[in-house]
Coordinates of C-alpha atoms in Angstrom, one line a residue:
M18 CA 0.0 -0.2 -0.1
N19 CA 1.5 3.4 -0.9
R20 CA 2.0 6.1 1.9
P21 CA 0.1 9.3 1.1
D22 CA 2.2 12.1 -0.2
R23 CA 2.6 14.6 2.7
A24 CA 4.7 17.6 1.0
P25 CA 1.5 19.6 0.1
R26 CA 0.2 19.4 3.7
R27 CA 3.9 20.1 4.8
R28 CA 3.9 23.3 2.5
L29 CA 0.5 24.5 3.8
D30 CA 1.6 23.9 7.7
V31 CA 4.6 26.4 6.6
D32 CA 2.7 28.8 4.8
A33 CA -0.2 29.2 7.6
R34 CA 2.5 29.3 10.3
R35 CA 4.6 32.3 8.2
A36 CA 1.2 34.2 7.8
A37 CA 0.2 34.0 11.1
I38 CA 3.4 35.2 12.3
L39 CA 3.3 38.2 9.7
T40 CA -0.1 38.8 10.8
A41 CA 0.9 39.1 14.3
A42 CA 3.6 41.3 13.6
R43 CA 1.5 43.7 11.5
D44 CA -0.6 44.3 14.5
A45 CA 2.7 44.9 16.6
F46 CA 4.3 47.2 14.4
T47 CA 0.9 49.1 14.0
R48 CA 0.6 49.7 17.7
A49 CA 4.2 50.5 18.9
R50 CA 7.5 51.4 17.2
Y51 CA 10.1 49.3 15.9
A52 CA 12.2 49.5 18.6
D53 CA 9.5 48.8 21.1
V54 CA 8.2 45.4 19.4
V55 CA 9.6 42.4 21.3
V56 CA 9.7 39.4 19.1
G57 CA 9.0 36.8 21.8
R58 CA 5.4 38.4 22.0
V59 CA 5.0 38.4 18.3
A60 CA 5.7 34.7 18.3
E61 CA 3.1 34.2 21.3
A62 CA 0.6 36.0 19.3
A63 CA 1.0 34.0 16.5
G64 CA 1.1 30.7 18.4
A65 CA 4.8 30.0 17.6
S66 CA 8.2 30.4 18.9
P67 CA 10.7 33.0 18.8
A68 CA 13.2 30.4 17.2
L69 CA 10.4 29.8 14.4
V70 CA 9.9 33.5 13.5
F71 CA 13.7 33.7 13.4
H72 CA 13.8 30.6 10.9
Y73 CA 11.2 32.2 8.3
F74 CA 12.7 35.8 8.7
G75 CA 16.1 35.7 10.0
S76 CA 16.0 38.5 12.4
K77 CA 13.4 40.9 14.1
S78 CA 14.6 43.6 11.3
G79 CA 14.0 40.8 8.7
L80 CA 10.2 40.4 10.0
Y81 CA 9.7 44.2 10.1
E82 CA 11.0 44.4 6.5
E83 CA 8.5 42.0 5.5
V84 CA 5.9 43.6 7.1
V85 CA 6.8 47.2 5.7
R86 CA 7.2 45.5 2.1
G87 CA 3.7 44.1 2.3
A88 CA 2.2 47.1 3.1
I89 CA 4.0 49.0 0.4
E90 CA 3.1 46.4 -2.3
G91 CA -0.6 46.8 -1.1
L92 CA -0.5 50.6 -1.3
E93 CA 0.7 50.6 -4.7
A94 CA -1.7 47.7 -5.5
R95 CA -4.6 50.1 -4.6
Q96 CA -3.3 53.0 -6.2
Q97 CA -2.3 51.4 -9.4
A98 CA -6.0 49.6 -9.4
A99 CA -7.8 53.0 -8.7
D100 CA -5.7 55.0 -11.7
R101 CA -6.5 52.1 -14.0
A102 CA -10.1 52.7 -13.3
L103 CA -9.9 56.3 -14.3
G104 CA -9.3 54.9 -18.1
E105 CA -7.6 56.9 -20.4
H106 CA -7.7 60.8 -21.4
V107 CA -7.4 61.6 -17.8
S108 CA -5.9 64.9 -16.6
A109 CA -2.4 64.4 -14.6
R110 CA -4.1 66.4 -11.9
D111 CA -7.1 63.8 -11.5
R112 CA -4.3 61.2 -11.3
V113 CA -2.3 62.7 -8.7
R114 CA -5.6 63.4 -6.9
T115 CA -6.7 59.6 -7.2
T116 CA -3.5 58.4 -5.8
L117 CA -3.8 60.7 -2.6
V118 CA -7.4 59.8 -1.9
V119 CA -5.9 55.9 -2.0
Y120 CA -2.7 57.4 0.3
L121 CA -5.0 59.4 2.7
D122 CA -6.8 56.2 3.1
H123 CA -3.9 54.0 4.2
I124 CA -2.8 56.6 6.2
A125 CA -6.4 56.8 8.0
A126 CA -6.0 53.1 8.7
H127 CA -2.7 53.1 10.4
P128 CA -1.8 56.6 11.7
D129 CA 0.4 55.7 14.2
A130 CA 2.7 53.4 12.2
W131 CA 2.7 55.8 9.5
A132 CA 3.7 58.4 11.7
A133 CA 6.2 57.3 13.1
P134 CA 9.4 57.0 11.2
L135 CA 8.7 60.9 10.8
L136 CA 8.6 61.5 14.3
G137 CA 11.9 60.0 15.1
G138 CA 11.5 56.1 15.1
E139 CA 14.5 54.4 13.7
E140 CA 14.2 51.9 11.3
P141 CA 16.7 49.5 9.8
P142 CA 18.5 50.3 7.0
G143 CA 16.6 47.6 4.5
V144 CA 13.6 49.3 5.4
V145 CA 14.9 52.7 5.0
A146 CA 16.0 51.7 1.5
L147 CA 12.3 49.9 0.7
R148 CA 10.6 53.3 1.5
Q149 CA 13.3 55.0 -0.7
D150 CA 12.9 52.8 -3.5
A151 CA 8.7 53.3 -3.4
R152 CA 9.4 57.0 -3.4
E153 CA 11.3 56.6 -6.5
R154 CA 8.9 54.8 -8.5
Y155 CA 6.0 57.3 -7.4
V156 CA 8.1 60.1 -8.6
A157 CA 8.6 58.2 -11.7
G158 CA 4.8 57.5 -12.3
L159 CA 4.2 61.7 -11.6
R160 CA 6.8 62.3 -14.3
S161 CA 4.7 60.0 -16.5
W162 CA 1.6 61.3 -15.9
L163 CA 3.1 64.9 -16.1
G164 CA 4.8 64.1 -19.6
L165 CA 8.1 64.6 -17.9
A166 CA 9.7 61.5 -18.5
G167 CA 13.1 62.2 -19.7
D168 CA 13.1 65.9 -18.9
D169 CA 16.2 66.5 -16.8
W170 CA 14.9 70.7 -16.1
P171 CA 16.2 71.0 -12.3
R172 CA 12.9 72.9 -11.4
H173 CA 10.7 69.9 -12.3
D174 CA 13.1 67.5 -10.3
Y175 CA 13.0 70.0 -7.2
A176 CA 8.9 70.1 -7.7
L177 CA 8.6 66.3 -7.9
W178 CA 10.6 65.6 -4.8
G179 CA 9.8 68.8 -2.9
Y180 CA 6.3 67.5 -3.3
F181 CA 7.0 64.9 -1.0
G182 CA 8.3 67.1 1.9
F183 CA 4.9 69.2 1.9
L184 CA 2.8 66.0 1.5
D185 CA 4.7 64.4 4.6
Q186 CA 4.3 67.5 6.7
A187 CA 1.0 68.4 6.1
C188 CA -0.4 64.4 6.4
L189 CA 1.7 64.5 9.8
A190 CA -0.8 67.8 10.9
W191 CA -3.9 65.7 9.9
V192 CA -2.7 62.7 11.9
G193 CA -2.0 65.0 14.9
A194 CA -5.7 66.2 14.5
G195 CA -7.0 62.7 14.3
C196 CA -7.5 62.0 10.4
P197 CA -10.6 64.2 10.3
A198 CA -13.0 63.2 7.3
E199 CA -13.8 66.9 7.1
R200 CA -10.4 68.0 6.8
R201 CA -9.2 65.5 3.6
D202 CA -10.3 67.7 0.9
G203 CA -8.5 70.8 2.3
L204 CA -5.2 68.3 2.5
I205 CA -5.8 67.2 -1.3
E206 CA -6.4 70.4 -2.5
A207 CA -3.3 71.7 -0.9
S208 CA -1.2 69.2 -1.9
L209 CA -2.2 69.4 -5.4
G210 CA -1.9 72.9 -5.3
A211 CA 1.6 72.6 -3.9
L212 CA 3.0 70.2 -6.8
E213 CA 1.3 73.0 -9.7
G214 CA 2.8 75.8 -7.7
A215 CA 6.3 74.3 -7.9
L216 CA 6.1 72.8 -11.4
G217 CA 4.8 76.2 -12.8
D218 CA 1.8 74.3 -14.6
W219 CA 0.6 70.6 -14.9
G220 CA 2.9 69.9 -17.7
R221 CA 0.0 69.2 -19.7

């Protein structure tokens, strides 16, 4: 009599345990800064051992990096889906507005975790690099929408990167106020105006 193949069951167990750890880690890093999260407590919440956490993710920083990567990928996927839903022949301003709406939804769902790095919370180098890569991808998207791909005029370059400085501080003020829904439109319009003013126009 042949033994049943146990490989699929084992793979499912591994995936389920890893997913449980990531779920617990997302919850922990949402509620506390990186430095304050204890791997043992994450493991306990996931019904696992610290050794298993280190087996799957290598280190606390590796676990955090995976959480942040998932959050960035999820945000980008939602922004891209919202942009695709606009169809063609949509103004650059409306495309930027659409990504802003998705971004503010993301911030409102995780205000403390979003704000922590901007308020002095230290992060591992790998996570800093992840965030920088994501910002560079978004700048590339802005260039495309604005018809500035291949443009090397310094004003445009400063405008695109400076836009994020404005957006970061404006969103911090919004988070500090409790992310009030009635102030979202003002935040969006101010951010769009900052970008438009820095560019001089919308590039189209």
